[in-house]
XYZ file of C-alpha atoms in Angstrom:
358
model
C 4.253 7.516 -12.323
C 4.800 8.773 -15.946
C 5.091 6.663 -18.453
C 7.808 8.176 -20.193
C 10.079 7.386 -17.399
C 9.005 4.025 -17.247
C 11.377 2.455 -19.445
C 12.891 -0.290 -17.398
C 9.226 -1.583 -15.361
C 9.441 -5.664 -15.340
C 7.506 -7.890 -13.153
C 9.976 -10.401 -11.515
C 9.376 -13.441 -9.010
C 10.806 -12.688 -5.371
C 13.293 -14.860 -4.021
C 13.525 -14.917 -0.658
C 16.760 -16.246 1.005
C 16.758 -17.293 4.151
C 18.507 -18.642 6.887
C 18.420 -19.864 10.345
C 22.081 -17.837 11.689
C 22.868 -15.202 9.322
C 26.364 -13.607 10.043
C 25.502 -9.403 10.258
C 27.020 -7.345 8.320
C 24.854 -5.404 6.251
C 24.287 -1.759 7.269
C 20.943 -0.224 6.568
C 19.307 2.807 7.034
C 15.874 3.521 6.778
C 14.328 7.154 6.094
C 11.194 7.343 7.233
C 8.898 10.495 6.844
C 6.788 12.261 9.793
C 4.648 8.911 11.154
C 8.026 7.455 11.675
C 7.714 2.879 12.263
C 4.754 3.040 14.569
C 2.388 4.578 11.791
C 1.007 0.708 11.398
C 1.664 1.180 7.748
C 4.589 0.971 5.378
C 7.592 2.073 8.106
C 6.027 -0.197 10.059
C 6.253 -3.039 7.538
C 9.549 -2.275 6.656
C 10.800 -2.321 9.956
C 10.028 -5.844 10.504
C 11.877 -6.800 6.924
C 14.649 -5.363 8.188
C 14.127 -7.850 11.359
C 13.362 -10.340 9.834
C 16.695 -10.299 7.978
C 18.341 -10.359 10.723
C 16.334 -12.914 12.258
C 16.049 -10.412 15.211
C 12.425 -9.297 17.100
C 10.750 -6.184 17.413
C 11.894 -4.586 20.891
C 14.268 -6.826 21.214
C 16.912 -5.394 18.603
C 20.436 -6.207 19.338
C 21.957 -4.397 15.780
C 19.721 -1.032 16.131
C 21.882 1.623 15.872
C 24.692 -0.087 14.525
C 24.057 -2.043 11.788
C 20.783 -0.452 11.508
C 19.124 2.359 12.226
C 16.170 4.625 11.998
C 16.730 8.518 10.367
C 13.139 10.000 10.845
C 12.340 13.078 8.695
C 9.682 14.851 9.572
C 9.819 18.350 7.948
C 9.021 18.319 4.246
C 12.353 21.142 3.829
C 14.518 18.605 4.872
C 14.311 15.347 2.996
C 17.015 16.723 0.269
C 19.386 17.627 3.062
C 18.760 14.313 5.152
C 18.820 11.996 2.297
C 22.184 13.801 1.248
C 23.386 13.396 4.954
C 23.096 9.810 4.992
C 24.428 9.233 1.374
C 27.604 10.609 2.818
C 28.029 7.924 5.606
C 27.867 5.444 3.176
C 25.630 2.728 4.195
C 25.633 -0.989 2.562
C 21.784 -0.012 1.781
C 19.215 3.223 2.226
C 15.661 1.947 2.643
C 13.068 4.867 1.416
C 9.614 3.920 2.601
C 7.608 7.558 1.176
C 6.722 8.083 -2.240
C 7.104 11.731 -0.851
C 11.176 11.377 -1.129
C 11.321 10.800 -5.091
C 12.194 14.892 -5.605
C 14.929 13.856 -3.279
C 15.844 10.749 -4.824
C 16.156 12.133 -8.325
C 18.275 14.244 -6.693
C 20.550 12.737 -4.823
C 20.710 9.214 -6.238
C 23.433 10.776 -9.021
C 25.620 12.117 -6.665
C 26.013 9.483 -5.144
C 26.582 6.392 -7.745
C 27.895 4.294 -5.450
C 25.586 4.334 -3.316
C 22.296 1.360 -3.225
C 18.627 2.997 -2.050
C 15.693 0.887 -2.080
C 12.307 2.649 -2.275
C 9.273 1.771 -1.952
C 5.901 3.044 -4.156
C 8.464 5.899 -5.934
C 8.772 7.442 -8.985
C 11.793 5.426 -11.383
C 14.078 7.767 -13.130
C 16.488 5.021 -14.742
C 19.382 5.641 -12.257
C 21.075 1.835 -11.697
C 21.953 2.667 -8.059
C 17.871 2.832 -7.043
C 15.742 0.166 -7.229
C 12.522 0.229 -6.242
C 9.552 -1.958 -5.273
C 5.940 -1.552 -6.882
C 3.039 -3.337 -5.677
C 0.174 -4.570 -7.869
C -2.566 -2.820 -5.521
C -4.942 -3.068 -8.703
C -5.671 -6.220 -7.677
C -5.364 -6.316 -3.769
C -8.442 -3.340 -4.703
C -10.255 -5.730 -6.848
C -10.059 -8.281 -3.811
C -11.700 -5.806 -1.162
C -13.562 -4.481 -3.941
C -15.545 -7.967 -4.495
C -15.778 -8.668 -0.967
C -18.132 -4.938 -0.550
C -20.169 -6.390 -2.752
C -20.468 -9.864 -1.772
C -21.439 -8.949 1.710
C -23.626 -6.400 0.004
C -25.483 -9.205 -1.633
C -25.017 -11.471 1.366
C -26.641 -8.943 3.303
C -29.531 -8.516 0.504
C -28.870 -4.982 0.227
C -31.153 -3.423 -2.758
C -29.090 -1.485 -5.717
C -26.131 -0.821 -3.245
C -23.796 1.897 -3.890
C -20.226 1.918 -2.613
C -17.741 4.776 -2.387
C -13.655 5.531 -3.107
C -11.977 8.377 -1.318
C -8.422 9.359 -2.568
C -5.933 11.417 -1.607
C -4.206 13.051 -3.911
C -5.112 12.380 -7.833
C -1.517 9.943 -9.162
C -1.433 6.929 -10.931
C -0.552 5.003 -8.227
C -4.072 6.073 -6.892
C -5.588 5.702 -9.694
C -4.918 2.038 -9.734
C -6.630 1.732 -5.898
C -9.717 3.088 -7.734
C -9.553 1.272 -10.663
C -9.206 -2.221 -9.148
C -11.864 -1.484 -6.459
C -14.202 -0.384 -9.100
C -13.494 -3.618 -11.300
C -13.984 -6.002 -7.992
C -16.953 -4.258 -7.168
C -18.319 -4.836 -10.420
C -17.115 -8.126 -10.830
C -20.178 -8.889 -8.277
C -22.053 -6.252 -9.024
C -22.039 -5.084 -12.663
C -24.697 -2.670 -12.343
C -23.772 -0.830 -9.312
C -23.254 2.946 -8.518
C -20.146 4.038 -7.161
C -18.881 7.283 -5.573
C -15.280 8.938 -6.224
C -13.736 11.566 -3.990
C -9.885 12.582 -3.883
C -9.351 15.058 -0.730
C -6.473 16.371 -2.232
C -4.519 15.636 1.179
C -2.715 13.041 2.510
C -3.618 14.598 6.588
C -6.941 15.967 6.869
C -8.901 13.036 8.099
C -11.864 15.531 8.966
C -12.359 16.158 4.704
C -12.461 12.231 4.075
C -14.793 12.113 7.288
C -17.014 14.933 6.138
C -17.728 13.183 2.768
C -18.115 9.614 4.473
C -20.760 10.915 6.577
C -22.613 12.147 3.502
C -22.445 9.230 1.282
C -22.942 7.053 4.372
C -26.358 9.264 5.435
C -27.717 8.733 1.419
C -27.080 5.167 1.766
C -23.375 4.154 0.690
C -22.670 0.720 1.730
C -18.967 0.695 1.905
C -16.481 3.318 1.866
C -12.457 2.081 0.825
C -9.746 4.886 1.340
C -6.445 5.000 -0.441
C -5.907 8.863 0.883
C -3.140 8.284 3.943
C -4.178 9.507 7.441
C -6.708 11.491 5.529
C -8.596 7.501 5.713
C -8.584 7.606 9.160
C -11.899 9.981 8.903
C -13.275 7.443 7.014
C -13.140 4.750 9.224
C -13.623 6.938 12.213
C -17.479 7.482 10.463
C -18.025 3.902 9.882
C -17.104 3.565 13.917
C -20.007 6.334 14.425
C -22.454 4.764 12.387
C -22.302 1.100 12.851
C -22.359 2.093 17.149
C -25.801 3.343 16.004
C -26.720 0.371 14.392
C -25.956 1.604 10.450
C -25.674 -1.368 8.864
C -21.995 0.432 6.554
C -18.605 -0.925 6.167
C -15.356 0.860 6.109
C -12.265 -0.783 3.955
C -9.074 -0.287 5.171
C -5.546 -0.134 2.887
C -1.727 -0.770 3.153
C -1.924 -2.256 6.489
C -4.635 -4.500 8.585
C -6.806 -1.247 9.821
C -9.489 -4.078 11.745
C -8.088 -2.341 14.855
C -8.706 1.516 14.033
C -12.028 0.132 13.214
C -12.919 -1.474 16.933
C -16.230 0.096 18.429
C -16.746 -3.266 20.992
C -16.010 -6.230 21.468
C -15.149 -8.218 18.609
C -16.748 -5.641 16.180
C -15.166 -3.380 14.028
C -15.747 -1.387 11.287
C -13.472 -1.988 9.069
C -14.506 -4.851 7.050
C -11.418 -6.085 5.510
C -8.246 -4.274 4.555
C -5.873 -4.081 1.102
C -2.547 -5.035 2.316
C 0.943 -4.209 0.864
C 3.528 -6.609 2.563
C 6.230 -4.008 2.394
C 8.176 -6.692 4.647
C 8.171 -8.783 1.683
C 9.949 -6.345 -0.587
C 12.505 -4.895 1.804
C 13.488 -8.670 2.518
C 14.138 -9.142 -0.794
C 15.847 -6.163 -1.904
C 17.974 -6.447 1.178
C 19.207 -10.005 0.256
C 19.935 -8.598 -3.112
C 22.682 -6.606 -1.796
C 23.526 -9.199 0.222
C 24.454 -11.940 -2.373
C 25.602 -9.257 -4.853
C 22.665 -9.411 -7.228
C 21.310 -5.244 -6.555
C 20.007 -3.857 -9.951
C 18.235 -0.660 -10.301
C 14.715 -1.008 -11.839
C 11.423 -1.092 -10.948
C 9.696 -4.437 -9.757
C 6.209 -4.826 -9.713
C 4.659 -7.716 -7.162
C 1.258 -8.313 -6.675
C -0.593 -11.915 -5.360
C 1.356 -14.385 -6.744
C 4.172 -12.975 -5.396
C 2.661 -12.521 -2.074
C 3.031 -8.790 -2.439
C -0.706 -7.271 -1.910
C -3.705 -9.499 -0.339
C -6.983 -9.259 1.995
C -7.675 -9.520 5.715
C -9.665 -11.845 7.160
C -9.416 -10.373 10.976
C -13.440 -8.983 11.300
C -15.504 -12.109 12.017
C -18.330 -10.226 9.862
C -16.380 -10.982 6.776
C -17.908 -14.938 6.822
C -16.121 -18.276 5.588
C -18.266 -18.451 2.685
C -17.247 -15.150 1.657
C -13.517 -15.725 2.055
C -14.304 -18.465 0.406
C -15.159 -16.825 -2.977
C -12.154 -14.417 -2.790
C -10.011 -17.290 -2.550
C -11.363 -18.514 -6.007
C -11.099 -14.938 -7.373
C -7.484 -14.602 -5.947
C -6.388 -18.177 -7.794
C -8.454 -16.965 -10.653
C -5.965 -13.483 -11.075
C -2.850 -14.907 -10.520
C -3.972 -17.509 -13.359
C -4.899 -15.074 -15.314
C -8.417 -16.263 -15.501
C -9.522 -12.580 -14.406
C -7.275 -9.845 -16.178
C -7.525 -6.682 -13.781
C -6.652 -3.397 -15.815
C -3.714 -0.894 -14.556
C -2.395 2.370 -15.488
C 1.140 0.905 -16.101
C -0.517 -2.173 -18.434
C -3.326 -0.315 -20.056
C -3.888 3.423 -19.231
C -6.757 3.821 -21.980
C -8.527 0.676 -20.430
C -8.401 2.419 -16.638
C -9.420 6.127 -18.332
C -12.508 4.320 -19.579
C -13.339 2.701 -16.343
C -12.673 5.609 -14.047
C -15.398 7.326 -16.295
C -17.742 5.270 -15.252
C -18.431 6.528 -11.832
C -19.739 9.510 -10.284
C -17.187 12.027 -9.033
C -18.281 14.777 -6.027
């Protein structure tokens, strides 16, 4: 996200309205890219904010494909055309879930004035008919971030180093790294930490290749914010934990304790960096709903319920939790300031310098 275009950025509170029989009548689309809602990330999140608002269950969807529907996209060629296709039909709302369809957006989004798109993790060009949803992931980072390190210590590791494998260099990115470096430290002020960016969002094998390395030299835990490029990451931490490696793999966006699972009740995935995309698409739907749609960008992060930390891997013990509780209460206070590139860019260029890049 440049900063230039980030004229109109505002942090707001999300109001949720809710209610126990709402009267459909609200027609959403959502434009998903290649992974479509069963990649257990962000389609799949905001597929169940779209159930959720109409109080309706997964499977058991008695609107799909009238009131709402799915418009998968799976060729990069085609968002443009598909995103201009379903502008035409003129639905109430257009959900955007990739960060991949801002080209499109800035695009489209003036032809059609009229029409309301919500997007998720996008670039903001100003337009009043797009709104879209940012998530403080600076500080779900610092939360995962902190936890490495406290089972580090827990586990009386000597000088621990921990690693951050990204996909492609962005700010949003950059703000993974920066508040997983700042969490680690938080613990651990002295510790080394590894950077990698793949430069791919699907090429698990790259992520995998450099896990394997830093996990062989003695890299504690590895956190991915690179896509399904992270999956090679966590596929490592499976290999080496089954052989008794005593390494943790962090998982992001979604609860990845699953992908991690090497028996039973183990995993390697220690805890995950959640987005609750459900949250946001909620909200922005009951926007347009009551009438009260604005474009702009909103930013929500804990105290709005917007990013967090998993507890689902028994490994990550109740004392633990414990302290990340504190430290959670302690950032929405603002007892702990965590720096980002869209509240101090000169702040995270300092700290990104401090870490070893391969």
């Amino acid at each position: 996200m440049k900063t230039k275009k980030l004229f109109c950025i505002f942090i707001l509170p999300i109001i949720l309205f809710f209610s126990c029989s709402k009267e459909p009548g609200l027609t959403v689309k959502l434009l998903t890219d290649g992974n479509g809602i069963n990649d257990k990330s962000y389609n799949a999140k905001a597929w169940q904010g779209i159930l959720q608002f109409y109080n309706e269950e997964w499977g058991n969807e008695k609107y799909f494909g009238t009131l709402y529907d799915i418009i998968p996209c799976p060729e990069p060629e085609q968002r443009t055309s598909t995103l201009r296709q379903i502008s035409e039909g003129h639905p109430d709302l257009i959900i955007i879930t990739s960060f991949l369809f801002s080209g499109s957006i800035q695009y489209i989004a003036p032809v059609f004035p009229e029409q309301k798109y919500l997007c998720i993790d996008s670039n903001y060009y100003g337009y009043p008919n797009v709104s879209n949803y940012l998530f403080a992931s600076e500080e779900g980072s610092f939360l995962v971030g902190a936890a490495a390190a406290l089972c580090a210590k827990k586990d009386d590791i000597q000088y621990p180093a921990f690693g951050f494998i990204g996909g492609i260099e962005s700010d949003i990115i950059a703000d993974f790294e920066a508040g997983f470096i700042q969490g680690v430290r938080y613990i651990l002020p002295d510790s080394q930490i590894l950077v990698h960016y793949v430069n791919d969002w699907e090429k698990p094998e790259l992520a995998a290749k450099t896990t394997k390395e830093w996990y062989d030299a003695g890299v504690y835990a590895v956190y991915s914010a690179a896509g399904a490029s992270g999956n090679g990451t966590i596929a490592q931490a499976v290999a080496h934990r089954k052989t008794g490696k005593n390494v943790w793999a962090i998982g992001v966006d979604s609860d990845q304790y699953e992908e991690g699972i090497f028996g039973v009740g183990k995993s390697a995935v220690l805890t995950s960096m959640v987005k609750n995309i459900d949250i946001a698409i909620l909200a922005g739907m009951n926007h347009v709903e009551k009438g009260t749609f604005t474009g702009g960008s909103v930013i929500i992060g804990l105290k709005e319920n917007g990013v967090g930390f998993t507890t689902t891997n028994p490994d990550l013990k109740d004392d633990v939790v414990k302290r990340l509780s504190s430290i959670r209460s302690d950032i929405i206070s603002g007892k702990i300031k965590v720096a980002a590139t869209y509240k101090d860019r000169a702040k995270v260029s300092e700290i990104l310098k401090t870490v070893k890049v391969e």
